[in-house]
PDB file of C-alpha atoms and ligand atoms in Angstrom:
ATOM      1  CA  MET I  26      16.296 -29.333 -75.621  1.00 83.00           C
ATOM      2  CA  ALA I  27      18.050 -26.537 -77.531  1.00 90.00           C
ATOM      3  CA  LEU I  28      20.101 -28.852 -79.782  1.00 97.00           C
ATOM      4  CA  GLU I  29      17.632 -31.715 -80.292  1.00 96.00           C
ATOM      5  CA  GLY I  30      18.039 -33.088 -83.852  1.00 94.00           C
ATOM      6  CA  ARG I  31      21.367 -31.303 -84.361  1.00 98.00           C
ATOM      7  CA  THR I  32      24.586 -33.184 -85.107  1.00 98.00           C
ATOM      8  CA  ALA I  33      28.102 -32.034 -84.251  1.00 98.00           C
ATOM      9  CA  MET I  34      31.642 -33.046 -85.069  1.00 98.00           C
ATOM     10  CA  VAL I  35      34.464 -32.154 -82.646  1.00 99.00           C
ATOM     11  CA  THR I  36      38.189 -32.717 -83.284  1.00 99.00           C
ATOM     12  CA  GLY I  37      40.548 -33.450 -80.385  1.00 99.00           C
ATOM     13  CA  ALA I  38      37.447 -34.635 -78.531  1.00 99.00           C
ATOM     14  CA  ALA I  39      39.016 -37.369 -76.402  1.00 99.00           C
ATOM     15  CA  GLN I  40      40.052 -35.104 -73.524  1.00 98.00           C
ATOM     16  CA  GLY I  41      40.413 -31.527 -72.279  1.00 98.00           C
ATOM     17  CA  ILE I  42      38.465 -28.716 -73.971  1.00 99.00           C
ATOM     18  CA  GLY I  43      37.226 -30.958 -76.817  1.00 99.00           C
ATOM     19  CA  ARG I  44      35.744 -33.429 -74.365  1.00 99.00           C
ATOM     20  CA  SER I  45      34.034 -30.645 -72.403  1.00 99.00           C
ATOM     21  CA  ILE I  46      32.554 -29.176 -75.628  1.00 99.00           C
ATOM     22  CA  SER I  47      31.334 -32.638 -76.677  1.00 99.00           C
ATOM     23  CA  GLU I  48      29.690 -33.139 -73.281  1.00 98.00           C
ATOM     24  CA  ILE I  49      27.860 -29.789 -73.315  1.00 98.00           C
ATOM     25  CA  LEU I  50      26.557 -30.601 -76.816  1.00 98.00           C
ATOM     26  CA  LEU I  51      25.280 -33.980 -75.583  1.00 98.00           C
ATOM     27  CA  LYS I  52      23.680 -32.444 -72.472  1.00 98.00           C
ATOM     28  CA  ASN I  53      21.764 -30.090 -74.781  1.00 98.00           C
ATOM     29  CA  GLY I  54      20.430 -32.869 -77.006  1.00 98.00           C
ATOM     30  CA  ALA I  55      22.886 -33.029 -79.949  1.00 98.00           C
ATOM     31  CA  LYS I  56      24.510 -36.146 -81.381  1.00 98.00           C
ATOM     32  CA  VAL I  57      28.309 -35.908 -81.530  1.00 98.00           C
ATOM     33  CA  ALA I  58      31.015 -37.445 -83.725  1.00 99.00           C
ATOM     34  CA  LEU I  59      34.141 -37.475 -81.553  1.00 99.00           C
ATOM     35  CA  LEU I  60      37.382 -37.330 -83.561  1.00 99.00           C
ATOM     36  CA  ASP I  61      40.812 -37.793 -82.060  1.00 99.00           C
ATOM     37  CA  VAL I  62      44.197 -39.236 -82.921  1.00 99.00           C
ATOM     38  CA  ALA I  63      44.361 -40.762 -79.398  1.00 98.00           C
ATOM     39  CA  GLU I  64      42.461 -43.990 -80.040  1.00 98.00           C
ATOM     40  CA  ALA I  65      42.584 -45.535 -76.553  1.00 98.00           C
ATOM     41  CA  THR I  66      41.433 -42.334 -74.780  1.00 98.00           C
ATOM     42  CA  GLY I  67      38.694 -41.804 -77.357  1.00 98.00           C
ATOM     43  CA  THR I  68      37.406 -45.369 -77.044  1.00 98.00           C
ATOM     44  CA  THR I  69      37.303 -45.108 -73.232  1.00 98.00           C
ATOM     45  CA  LEU I  70      35.420 -41.799 -73.449  1.00 98.00           C
ATOM     46  CA  LYS I  71      32.911 -43.263 -75.917  1.00 98.00           C
ATOM     47  CA  LYS I  72      32.189 -46.167 -73.482  1.00 98.00           C
ATOM     48  CA  SER I  73      31.614 -43.754 -70.619  1.00 98.00           C
ATOM     49  CA  LEU I  74      29.327 -41.506 -72.748  1.00 98.00           C
ATOM     50  CA  ASP I  75      27.371 -44.596 -73.921  1.00 98.00           C
ATOM     51  CA  GLY I  76      26.492 -45.251 -70.260  1.00 98.00           C
ATOM     52  CA  GLN I  77      25.256 -41.682 -69.760  1.00 98.00           C
ATOM     53  CA  TYR I  78      23.576 -40.855 -73.084  1.00 98.00           C
ATOM     54  CA  GLY I  79      23.102 -44.168 -74.935  1.00 98.00           C
ATOM     55  CA  PRO I  80      25.331 -45.584 -77.694  1.00 98.00           C
ATOM     56  CA  GLU I  81      23.398 -43.967 -80.565  1.00 98.00           C
ATOM     57  CA  ARG I  82      24.238 -40.413 -79.438  1.00 98.00           C
ATOM     58  CA  THR I  83      27.994 -40.566 -80.146  1.00 98.00           C
ATOM     59  CA  LEU I  84      30.446 -41.994 -82.610  1.00 98.00           C
ATOM     60  CA  PHE I  85      34.200 -42.185 -81.944  1.00 98.00           C
ATOM     61  CA  ILE I  86      36.305 -41.958 -85.078  1.00 98.00           C
ATOM     62  CA  PRO I  87      40.101 -42.218 -84.838  1.00 98.00           C
ATOM     63  CA  CYS I  88      41.366 -39.364 -87.012  1.00 99.00           C
ATOM     64  CA  ASP I  89      44.550 -37.347 -87.399  1.00 99.00           C
ATOM     65  CA  VAL I  90      43.569 -33.851 -88.593  1.00 99.00           C
ATOM     66  CA  GLN I  91      46.842 -33.786 -90.561  1.00 99.00           C
ATOM     67  CA  SER I  92      45.454 -36.397 -92.941  1.00 98.00           C
ATOM     68  CA  GLN I  93      43.037 -35.221 -95.652  1.00 98.00           C
ATOM     69  CA  GLN I  94      42.066 -38.838 -96.331  1.00 98.00           C
ATOM     70  CA  GLN I  95      41.292 -39.685 -92.664  1.00 99.00           C
ATOM     71  CA  PHE I  96      39.454 -36.406 -92.073  1.00 98.00           C
ATOM     72  CA  LYS I  97      37.296 -36.781 -95.211  1.00 98.00           C
ATOM     73  CA  ALA I  98      36.463 -40.414 -94.358  1.00 98.00           C
ATOM     74  CA  ALA I  99      35.538 -39.367 -90.792  1.00 98.00           C
ATOM     75  CA  LEU I 100      33.076 -36.754 -92.057  1.00 98.00           C
ATOM     76  CA  GLN I 101      31.612 -39.289 -94.499  1.00 98.00           C
ATOM     77  CA  LYS I 102      31.155 -41.812 -91.662  1.00 98.00           C
ATOM     78  CA  ALA I 103      29.443 -39.230 -89.455  1.00 98.00           C
ATOM     79  CA  VAL I 104      27.090 -38.235 -92.302  1.00 98.00           C
ATOM     80  CA  GLU I 105      26.281 -41.911 -93.051  1.00 98.00           C
ATOM     81  CA  THR I 106      25.529 -42.531 -89.363  1.00 98.00           C
ATOM     82  CA  PHE I 107      23.707 -39.333 -88.363  1.00 98.00           C
ATOM     83  CA  GLY I 108      22.355 -38.130 -91.738  1.00 97.00           C
ATOM     84  CA  HIS I 109      24.074 -34.723 -91.619  1.00 97.00           C
ATOM     85  CA  VAL I 110      26.520 -32.584 -89.613  1.00 98.00           C
ATOM     86  CA  ASP I 111      25.511 -28.993 -88.803  1.00 97.00           C
ATOM     87  CA  ILE I 112      27.919 -28.022 -86.019  1.00 98.00           C
ATOM     88  CA  PHE I 113      31.677 -28.371 -86.514  1.00 98.00           C
ATOM     89  CA  CYS I 114      34.357 -27.593 -83.944  1.00 99.00           C
ATOM     90  CA  ASN I 115      38.018 -27.519 -84.980  1.00 99.00           C
ATOM     91  CA  ASN I 116      39.589 -27.922 -81.552  1.00 99.00           C
ATOM     92  CA  ALA I 117      42.571 -30.317 -81.938  1.00 99.00           C
ATOM     93  CA  GLY I 118      45.839 -28.552 -81.165  1.00 98.00           C
ATOM     94  CA  ILE I 119      49.345 -29.062 -79.818  1.00 97.00           C
ATOM     95  CA  ALA I 120      52.074 -26.850 -78.327  1.00 96.00           C
ATOM     96  CA  ASN I 121      55.530 -27.830 -79.536  1.00 95.00           C
ATOM     97  CA  GLU I 122      58.111 -25.169 -80.415  1.00 95.00           C
ATOM     98  CA  ASN I 123      60.673 -27.906 -81.043  1.00 94.00           C
ATOM     99  CA  ASP I 124      58.621 -29.753 -83.660  1.00 96.00           C
ATOM    100  CA  TRP I 125      57.229 -26.461 -84.938  1.00 97.00           C
ATOM    101  CA  GLU I 126      56.328 -27.757 -88.378  1.00 98.00           C
ATOM    102  CA  LYS I 127      53.977 -30.254 -86.743  1.00 98.00           C
ATOM    103  CA  ALA I 128      52.443 -27.428 -84.685  1.00 98.00           C
ATOM    104  CA  VAL I 129      51.698 -25.534 -87.922  1.00 98.00           C
ATOM    105  CA  SER I 130      50.353 -28.710 -89.520  1.00 99.00           C
ATOM    106  CA  VAL I 131      47.967 -29.593 -86.661  1.00 99.00           C
ATOM    107  CA  ASN I 132      46.964 -26.148 -85.350  1.00 98.00           C
ATOM    108  CA  LEU I 133      46.610 -24.231 -88.606  1.00 99.00           C
ATOM    109  CA  MET I 134      46.481 -26.653 -91.536  1.00 99.00           C
ATOM    110  CA  GLY I 135      44.176 -28.969 -89.542  1.00 99.00           C
ATOM    111  CA  VAL I 136      41.750 -26.083 -88.919  1.00 99.00           C
ATOM    112  CA  VAL I 137      41.765 -25.031 -92.592  1.00 99.00           C
ATOM    113  CA  ARG I 138      41.266 -28.669 -93.681  1.00 99.00           C
ATOM    114  CA  GLY I 139      38.403 -29.249 -91.226  1.00 99.00           C
ATOM    115  CA  SER I 140      36.714 -25.953 -92.105  1.00 99.00           C
ATOM    116  CA  TYR I 141      36.849 -26.633 -95.862  1.00 99.00           C
ATOM    117  CA  LEU I 142      35.527 -30.194 -95.476  1.00 98.00           C
ATOM    118  CA  ALA I 143      32.720 -28.979 -93.188  1.00 98.00           C
ATOM    119  CA  LEU I 144      31.875 -26.121 -95.567  1.00 98.00           C
ATOM    120  CA  GLU I 145      31.719 -28.496 -98.543  1.00 98.00           C
ATOM    121  CA  HIS I 146      29.112 -30.537 -96.651  1.00 98.00           C
ATOM    122  CA  MET I 147      27.127 -27.616 -95.175  1.00 98.00           C
ATOM    123  CA  ASN I 148      27.174 -25.109 -98.071  1.00 98.00           C
ATOM    124  CA  LYS I 149      23.590 -24.209 -99.028  1.00 98.00           C
ATOM    125  CA  LEU I 150      24.731 -23.284-102.553  1.00 98.00           C
ATOM    126  CA  SER I 151      25.666 -26.923-103.216  1.00 97.00           C
ATOM    127  CA  GLY I 152      22.701 -28.640-101.560  1.00 97.00           C
ATOM    128  CA  GLY I 153      23.817 -28.496 -97.898  1.00 98.00           C
ATOM    129  CA  GLN I 154      21.655 -27.415 -94.966  1.00 97.00           C
ATOM    130  CA  GLY I 155      23.945 -24.649 -93.627  1.00 98.00           C
ATOM    131  CA  GLY I 156      25.576 -24.768 -90.218  1.00 98.00           C
ATOM    132  CA  VAL I 157      28.021 -23.313 -87.720  1.00 98.00           C
ATOM    133  CA  ILE I 158      31.812 -23.748 -87.566  1.00 98.00           C
ATOM    134  CA  ILE I 159      33.558 -22.771 -84.333  1.00 99.00           C
ATOM    135  CA  ASN I 160      37.357 -22.844 -84.226  1.00 99.00           C
ATOM    136  CA  ILE I 161      39.342 -22.959 -80.982  1.00 99.00           C
ATOM    137  CA  ALA I 162      42.088 -20.325 -81.172  1.00 99.00           C
ATOM    138  CA  SER I 163      43.670 -18.872 -77.993  1.00 98.00           C
ATOM    139  CA  LEU I 164      44.440 -15.567 -76.310  1.00 98.00           C
ATOM    140  CA  ALA I 165      47.765 -16.213 -78.080  1.00 98.00           C
ATOM    141  CA  GLY I 166      45.820 -15.585 -81.319  1.00 98.00           C
ATOM    142  CA  LEU I 167      45.380 -11.942 -80.295  1.00 98.00           C
ATOM    143  CA  GLY I 168      48.766 -11.025 -78.847  1.00 98.00           C
ATOM    144  CA  PRO I 169      52.327 -12.317 -78.380  1.00 96.00           C
ATOM    145  CA  PHE I 170      52.870 -15.315 -76.123  1.00 95.00           C
ATOM    146  CA  PRO I 171      56.578 -15.165 -75.166  1.00 93.00           C
ATOM    147  CA  GLY I 172      58.404 -18.474 -75.566  1.00 93.00           C
ATOM    148  CA  ALA I 173      55.824 -19.872 -77.992  1.00 95.00           C
ATOM    149  CA  PRO I 174      56.221 -17.907 -81.245  1.00 97.00           C
ATOM    150  CA  VAL I 175      55.064 -20.654 -83.587  1.00 98.00           C
ATOM    151  CA  TYR I 176      52.101 -21.555 -81.358  1.00 97.00           C
ATOM    152  CA  THR I 177      51.276 -17.820 -81.354  1.00 98.00           C
ATOM    153  CA  ALA I 178      51.574 -17.682 -85.152  1.00 98.00           C
ATOM    154  CA  THR I 179      49.267 -20.669 -85.641  1.00 99.00           C
ATOM    155  CA  LYS I 180      46.616 -19.149 -83.369  1.00 99.00           C
ATOM    156  CA  HIS I 181      46.861 -15.739 -85.096  1.00 99.00           C
ATOM    157  CA  GLY I 182      46.405 -17.765 -88.311  1.00 99.00           C
ATOM    158  CA  VAL I 183      43.266 -19.422 -86.940  1.00 99.00           C
ATOM    159  CA  VAL I 184      41.857 -16.005 -85.982  1.00 99.00           C
ATOM    160  CA  GLY I 185      42.585 -14.467 -89.404  1.00 98.00           C
ATOM    161  CA  PHE I 186      41.335 -17.505 -91.316  1.00 99.00           C
ATOM    162  CA  THR I 187      38.093 -17.746 -89.323  1.00 99.00           C
ATOM    163  CA  ARG I 188      37.319 -14.025 -89.661  1.00 98.00           C
ATOM    164  CA  SER I 189      38.009 -14.131 -93.390  1.00 98.00           C
ATOM    165  CA  MET I 190      35.866 -17.266 -93.821  1.00 98.00           C
ATOM    166  CA  ALA I 191      32.989 -15.596 -91.953  1.00 98.00           C
ATOM    167  CA  ALA I 192      33.131 -12.633 -94.362  1.00 98.00           C
ATOM    168  CA  THR I 193      33.568 -14.927 -97.382  1.00 98.00           C
ATOM    169  CA  SER I 194      30.607 -17.096 -96.341  1.00 98.00           C
ATOM    170  CA  LYS I 195      28.368 -14.095 -95.694  1.00 98.00           C
ATOM    171  CA  MET I 196      29.220 -12.460 -99.054  1.00 98.00           C
ATOM    172  CA  SER I 197      28.767 -15.748-100.939  1.00 98.00           C
ATOM    173  CA  GLY I 198      25.501 -16.821 -99.298  1.00 98.00           C
ATOM    174  CA  TYR I 199      26.835 -20.213 -98.054  1.00 98.00           C
ATOM    175  CA  GLY I 200      24.534 -20.175 -94.998  1.00 98.00           C
ATOM    176  CA  VAL I 201      27.413 -21.105 -92.683  1.00 98.00           C
ATOM    177  CA  ARG I 202      28.492 -19.013 -89.671  1.00 98.00           C
ATOM    178  CA  PHE I 203      32.155 -18.985 -88.578  1.00 98.00           C
ATOM    179  CA  ASN I 204      33.249 -17.957 -85.061  1.00 98.00           C
ATOM    180  CA  MET I 205      36.220 -18.565 -82.754  1.00 98.00           C
ATOM    181  CA  ILE I 206      37.049 -18.820 -79.068  1.00 99.00           C
ATOM    182  CA  CYS I 207      40.204 -17.281 -77.573  1.00 99.00           C
ATOM    183  CA  PRO I 208      40.710 -18.715 -74.082  1.00 98.00           C
ATOM    184  CA  THR I 209      43.454 -17.877 -71.615  1.00 98.00           C
ATOM    185  CA  PHE I 210      45.146 -20.801 -69.790  1.00 97.00           C
ATOM    186  CA  VAL I 211      42.804 -23.732 -69.205  1.00 98.00           C
ATOM    187  CA  GLN I 212      43.470 -26.723 -66.939  1.00 97.00           C
ATOM    188  CA  THR I 213      44.305 -29.446 -69.495  1.00 98.00           C
ATOM    189  CA  ASP I 214      47.346 -31.509 -70.487  1.00 97.00           C
ATOM    190  CA  ILE I 215      48.553 -28.936 -73.062  1.00 96.00           C
ATOM    191  CA  ILE I 216      49.719 -26.519 -70.369  1.00 92.00           C
ATOM    192  CA  ASN I 217      52.320 -29.087 -69.273  1.00 88.00           C
ATOM    193  CA  SER I 218      54.094 -28.153 -72.535  1.00 86.00           C
ATOM    194  CA  LEU I 219      54.808 -24.730 -71.045  1.00 82.00           C
ATOM    195  CA  THR I 220      57.239 -26.148 -68.537  1.00 81.00           C
ATOM    196  CA  CYS I 221      58.466 -29.045 -70.648  1.00 86.00           C
ATOM    197  CA  PRO I 222      61.942 -28.405 -72.127  1.00 82.00           C
ATOM    198  CA  ALA I 223      61.279 -30.844 -74.988  1.00 84.00           C
ATOM    199  CA  ALA I 224      58.207 -28.848 -76.079  1.00 87.00           C
ATOM    200  CA  LEU I 225      59.757 -25.389 -75.514  1.00 88.00           C
ATOM    201  CA  GLY I 226      62.826 -26.290 -77.575  1.00 90.00           C
ATOM    202  CA  GLN I 227      65.279 -23.347 -77.918  1.00 93.00           C
ATOM    203  CA  PHE I 228      63.067 -21.279 -75.548  1.00 93.00           C
ATOM    204  CA  ALA I 229      63.318 -23.655 -72.563  1.00 91.00           C
ATOM    205  CA  HIS I 230      64.924 -20.794 -70.549  1.00 92.00           C
ATOM    206  CA  LEU I 231      61.514 -19.049 -70.602  1.00 92.00           C
ATOM    207  CA  ALA I 232      59.752 -21.761 -68.564  1.00 89.00           C
ATOM    208  CA  ASP I 233      59.834 -19.659 -65.362  1.00 90.00           C
ATOM    209  CA  PRO I 234      58.466 -16.397 -66.835  1.00 91.00           C
ATOM    210  CA  THR I 235      55.776 -18.473 -68.548  1.00 90.00           C
ATOM    211  CA  ARG I 236      54.835 -20.065 -65.225  1.00 91.00           C
ATOM    212  CA  LYS I 237      54.538 -16.508 -63.796  1.00 93.00           C
ATOM    213  CA  LEU I 238      52.334 -15.472 -66.736  1.00 93.00           C
ATOM    214  CA  MET I 239      50.119 -18.437 -65.937  1.00 94.00           C
ATOM    215  CA  GLU I 240      49.879 -17.358 -62.280  1.00 94.00           C
ATOM    216  CA  GLN I 241      48.990 -13.788 -63.324  1.00 95.00           C
ATOM    217  CA  HIS I 242      46.322 -14.847 -65.845  1.00 95.00           C
ATOM    218  CA  GLY I 243      44.948 -17.736 -63.765  1.00 97.00           C
ATOM    219  CA  VAL I 244      44.066 -21.188 -65.069  1.00 97.00           C
ATOM    220  CA  LEU I 245      40.410 -21.807 -65.953  1.00 98.00           C
ATOM    221  CA  ASP I 246      38.240 -24.886 -65.723  1.00 98.00           C
ATOM    222  CA  VAL I 247      37.333 -26.399 -69.126  1.00 98.00           C
ATOM    223  CA  SER I 248      33.641 -25.707 -68.448  1.00 98.00           C
ATOM    224  CA  ARG I 249      34.300 -21.971 -68.978  1.00 98.00           C
ATOM    225  CA  VAL I 250      35.241 -22.678 -72.608  1.00 98.00           C
ATOM    226  CA  SER I 251      32.370 -25.098 -73.292  1.00 98.00           C
ATOM    227  CA  GLU I 252      29.854 -22.617 -71.810  1.00 98.00           C
ATOM    228  CA  GLY I 253      31.277 -19.956 -74.169  1.00 98.00           C
ATOM    229  CA  PHE I 254      31.029 -22.428 -77.048  1.00 98.00           C
ATOM    230  CA  LEU I 255      27.310 -22.984 -76.363  1.00 98.00           C
ATOM    231  CA  GLN I 256      26.708 -19.220 -76.175  1.00 97.00           C
ATOM    232  CA  LEU I 257      28.384 -18.653 -79.573  1.00 97.00           C
ATOM    233  CA  LEU I 258      26.553 -21.592 -81.107  1.00 98.00           C
ATOM    234  CA  LEU I 259      23.071 -20.604 -79.982  1.00 98.00           C
ATOM    235  CA  ASP I 260      23.324 -16.868 -80.698  1.00 98.00           C
ATOM    236  CA  GLU I 261      22.573 -16.701 -84.411  1.00 97.00           C
ATOM    237  CA  THR I 262      23.652 -13.042 -84.581  1.00 98.00           C
ATOM    238  CA  LYS I 263      27.267 -14.054 -83.926  1.00 98.00           C
ATOM    239  CA  ASP I 264      29.309 -14.408 -87.119  1.00 98.00           C
ATOM    240  CA  GLY I 265      33.039 -13.664 -87.428  1.00 98.00           C
ATOM    241  CA  GLU I 266      33.235 -13.095 -83.665  1.00 98.00           C
ATOM    242  CA  ALA I 267      36.062 -13.985 -81.274  1.00 98.00           C
ATOM    243  CA  LEU I 268      34.842 -14.844 -77.792  1.00 98.00           C
ATOM    244  CA  VAL I 269      37.655 -14.132 -75.310  1.00 98.00           C
ATOM    245  CA  VAL I 270      37.412 -16.328 -72.211  1.00 98.00           C
ATOM    246  CA  VAL I 271      39.561 -15.065 -69.320  1.00 98.00           C
ATOM    247  CA  SER I 272      39.417 -15.337 -65.528  1.00 98.00           C
ATOM    248  CA  LYS I 273      37.346 -12.166 -65.034  1.00 97.00           C
ATOM    249  CA  GLY I 274      34.680 -13.184 -67.578  1.00 97.00           C
ATOM    250  CA  SER I 275      33.943 -13.757 -71.262  1.00 98.00           C
ATOM    251  CA  GLN I 276      33.609 -10.996 -73.823  1.00 98.00           C
ATOM    252  CA  TYR I 277      33.588 -10.456 -77.576  1.00 98.00           C
ATOM    253  CA  TYR I 278      36.869  -9.005 -78.860  1.00 98.00           C
ATOM    254  CA  THR I 279      36.777  -5.661 -80.650  1.00 98.00           C
ATOM    255  CA  PHE I 280      39.147  -5.806 -83.610  1.00 97.00           C
ATOM    256  CA  PRO I 281      40.578  -2.500 -84.851  1.00 93.00           C
ATOM    257  CA  SER I 282      38.721  -1.336 -87.960  1.00 89.00           C
ATOM    258  CA  LEU I 283      40.974  -0.972 -91.002  1.00 84.00           C
TER     259      LEU I 283
HETATM  260  N1  NAI X 310      44.537 -25.504 -72.309  1.00 93.53           N
HETATM  261  C1  NAI X 310      44.791 -24.238 -72.601  1.00 93.53           C
HETATM  262  O1  NAI X 310      45.366 -23.480 -71.789  1.00 93.53           O
HETATM  263  C2  NAI X 310      44.332 -23.660 -73.913  1.00 93.53           C
HETATM  264  C3  NAI X 310      44.094 -24.461 -75.029  1.00 93.53           C
HETATM  265  N2  NAI X 310      43.738 -23.885 -76.210  1.00 93.53           N
HETATM  266  C4  NAI X 310      43.473 -24.709 -77.380  1.00 93.53           C
HETATM  267  O2  NAI X 310      42.432 -25.624 -77.098  1.00 93.53           O
HETATM  268  C5  NAI X 310      42.542 -26.750 -77.951  1.00 93.53           C
HETATM  269  C6  NAI X 310      42.382 -28.024 -77.136  1.00 93.53           C
HETATM  270  O3  NAI X 310      43.496 -28.161 -76.277  1.00 93.53           O
HETATM  271  P1  NAI X 310      43.421 -28.746 -74.793  1.00 93.53           P
HETATM  272  O4  NAI X 310      42.140 -29.423 -74.571  1.00 93.53           O
HETATM  273  O5  NAI X 310      43.828 -27.678 -73.895  1.00 93.53           O
HETATM  274  O6  NAI X 310      44.639 -29.782 -74.867  1.00 93.53           O
HETATM  275  P2  NAI X 310      44.714 -31.363 -74.683  1.00 93.53           P
HETATM  276  O7  NAI X 310      46.124 -31.708 -74.973  1.00 93.53           O
HETATM  277  O8  NAI X 310      44.122 -31.766 -73.389  1.00 93.53           O
HETATM  278  O9  NAI X 310      43.753 -31.920 -75.830  1.00 93.53           O
HETATM  279  C7  NAI X 310      44.083 -31.868 -77.183  1.00 93.53           C
HETATM  280  C8  NAI X 310      43.412 -33.050 -77.887  1.00 93.53           C
HETATM  281  O10 NAI X 310      43.722 -32.938 -79.272  1.00 93.53           O
HETATM  282  C9  NAI X 310      44.125 -34.220 -79.737  1.00 93.53           C
HETATM  283  N3  NAI X 310      44.999 -34.072 -80.890  1.00 93.53           N
HETATM  284  C10 NAI X 310      46.286 -33.603 -80.904  1.00 93.53           C
HETATM  285  N4  NAI X 310      46.787 -33.695 -82.140  1.00 93.53           N
HETATM  286  C11 NAI X 310      45.795 -34.181 -82.920  1.00 93.53           C
HETATM  287  C12 NAI X 310      45.712 -34.511 -84.302  1.00 93.53           C
HETATM  288  N5  NAI X 310      46.761 -34.359 -85.111  1.00 93.53           N
HETATM  289  N6  NAI X 310      44.542 -34.982 -84.786  1.00 93.53           N
HETATM  290  C13 NAI X 310      43.488 -35.177 -83.967  1.00 93.53           C
HETATM  291  N7  NAI X 310      43.515 -34.926 -82.654  1.00 93.53           N
HETATM  292  C14 NAI X 310      44.659 -34.436 -82.142  1.00 93.53           C
HETATM  293  C15 NAI X 310      44.833 -34.847 -78.554  1.00 93.53           C
HETATM  294  O11 NAI X 310      44.916 -36.276 -78.686  1.00 93.53           O
HETATM  295  C16 NAI X 310      43.947 -34.405 -77.411  1.00 93.53           C
HETATM  296  O12 NAI X 310      42.880 -35.296 -77.178  1.00 93.53           O
HETATM  297  C17 NAI X 310      43.883 -26.604 -78.670  1.00 93.53           C
HETATM  298  O13 NAI X 310      43.668 -26.105 -79.967  1.00 93.53           O
HETATM  299  C18 NAI X 310      44.628 -25.578 -77.814  1.00 93.53           C
HETATM  300  O14 NAI X 310      45.588 -24.882 -78.557  1.00 93.53           O
HETATM  301  C19 NAI X 310      43.551 -22.533 -76.331  1.00 93.53           C
HETATM  302  C20 NAI X 310      43.792 -21.715 -75.273  1.00 93.53           C
HETATM  303  C21 NAI X 310      44.172 -22.211 -73.985  1.00 93.53           C
HETATM  304  C1  LIG X 311      52.264 -22.878 -75.608  1.00 93.53           C
HETATM  305  C2  LIG X 311      51.214 -23.471 -74.713  1.00 93.53           C
HETATM  306  C3  LIG X 311      49.896 -22.916 -74.941  1.00 93.53           C
HETATM  307  C4  LIG X 311      48.965 -23.153 -73.827  1.00 93.53           C
HETATM  308  C5  LIG X 311      47.586 -22.895 -74.176  1.00 93.53           C
HETATM  309  C6  LIG X 311      47.231 -21.456 -74.500  1.00 93.53           C
HETATM  310  O1  LIG X 311      46.889 -21.165 -75.632  1.00 93.53           O
HETATM  311  C7  LIG X 311      47.276 -20.496 -73.467  1.00 93.53           C
HETATM  312  C8  LIG X 311      47.252 -19.166 -73.742  1.00 93.53           C
HETATM  313  C9  LIG X 311      47.199 -18.234 -72.673  1.00 93.53           C
HETATM  314  C10 LIG X 311      47.591 -16.983 -72.742  1.00 93.53           C
HETATM  315  C11 LIG X 311      48.330 -16.392 -73.881  1.00 93.53           C
HETATM  316  C12 LIG X 311      49.371 -15.466 -73.350  1.00 93.53           C
HETATM  317  C13 LIG X 311      49.613 -14.303 -73.825  1.00 93.53           C
HETATM  318  C14 LIG X 311      48.812 -13.696 -74.896  1.00 93.53           C
HETATM  319  C15 LIG X 311      49.217 -12.287 -74.980  1.00 93.53           C
HETATM  320  C16 LIG X 311      48.467 -11.259 -75.186  1.00 93.53           C
HETATM  321  C17 LIG X 311      47.049 -11.269 -75.421  1.00 93.53           C
HETATM  322  C18 LIG X 311      46.608  -9.832 -75.679  1.00 93.53           C
HETATM  323  C19 LIG X 311      45.195  -9.795 -76.113  1.00 93.53           C
HETATM  324  C20 LIG X 311      44.788  -8.356 -76.382  1.00 93.53           C
HETATM  325  O2  LIG X 311      43.920  -7.837 -75.669  1.00 93.53           O
HETATM  326  O3  LIG X 311      45.315  -7.750 -77.321  1.00 93.53           O
END
């Protein structure tokens, strides 16, 4: 199998896109450390995966990506259990324009924190074995999503950070590839935030236009994102790339040259 002997760590793995990415990694032979702040959902998922793949293939670690201490301890536990981690997916994210500071903390600071911890472990210049880091951004990381300005800002931040880290890693010789995925709407719990006044905050009046945007773009199955993830992971020529996953297909985004 393509990922036999490889070990991955996925944040926000208990459900939705993170769960689908974890499952495609397992199907292809990898071992996976599943991180999520939702302890009950994560524990239930771990039990179900134990039945399918055997208990030694996964590890569930309760972890809030906002906490440096929890995140560092989670990586340490995964390394102690599996020996190393060579695939890292920063996927955990929320949509909340009302509690916008939390959205910045989870969606952007959590991705920076996870990427730096993963890099510290993987960096060939400091004894690591190299690896791949794939961050889950959004189509809202490439253009304006009306009604969700802070969500949009965090995803633009993830795109800029990941591209810069790819260039930094290449120029420094770290042996770590950085890529990102920019999906359109995907059928998971987060899209309920789009019509939830508490999550839209001062932009609650934009719930209807947002619903229309969703109808126009279509809502994808999570498997479309995990298939894209596998493609990016296995293609060693991809570094600093944004894979856009929309209803008509998946394609690499062409950024304007400066
Ligand atoms: N569903 C969609 O339409 C799209 C989602 N995305 C992105 O995909 C990623 C995954 O979202 P979905 O699976 O759609 O949503 P989801 O709400 O189904 O799953 C998010 C997971 O992240 C976990 N999580 C939230 N805060 C966390 C924290 N502080 N620490 C650790 N785990 C935390 C949740 O417990 C949950 O299991 C997010 O970054 C989201 O922004 C991107 C484009 C489209
Ligand atoms: C706030 C809830 C977020 C739900 C999950 C999500 O990220 C969904 C995003 C879907 C679409 C984003 C909408 C608009 C983005 C606008 C323009 C993209 C233009 C890209 C380009 O070609 O320049």
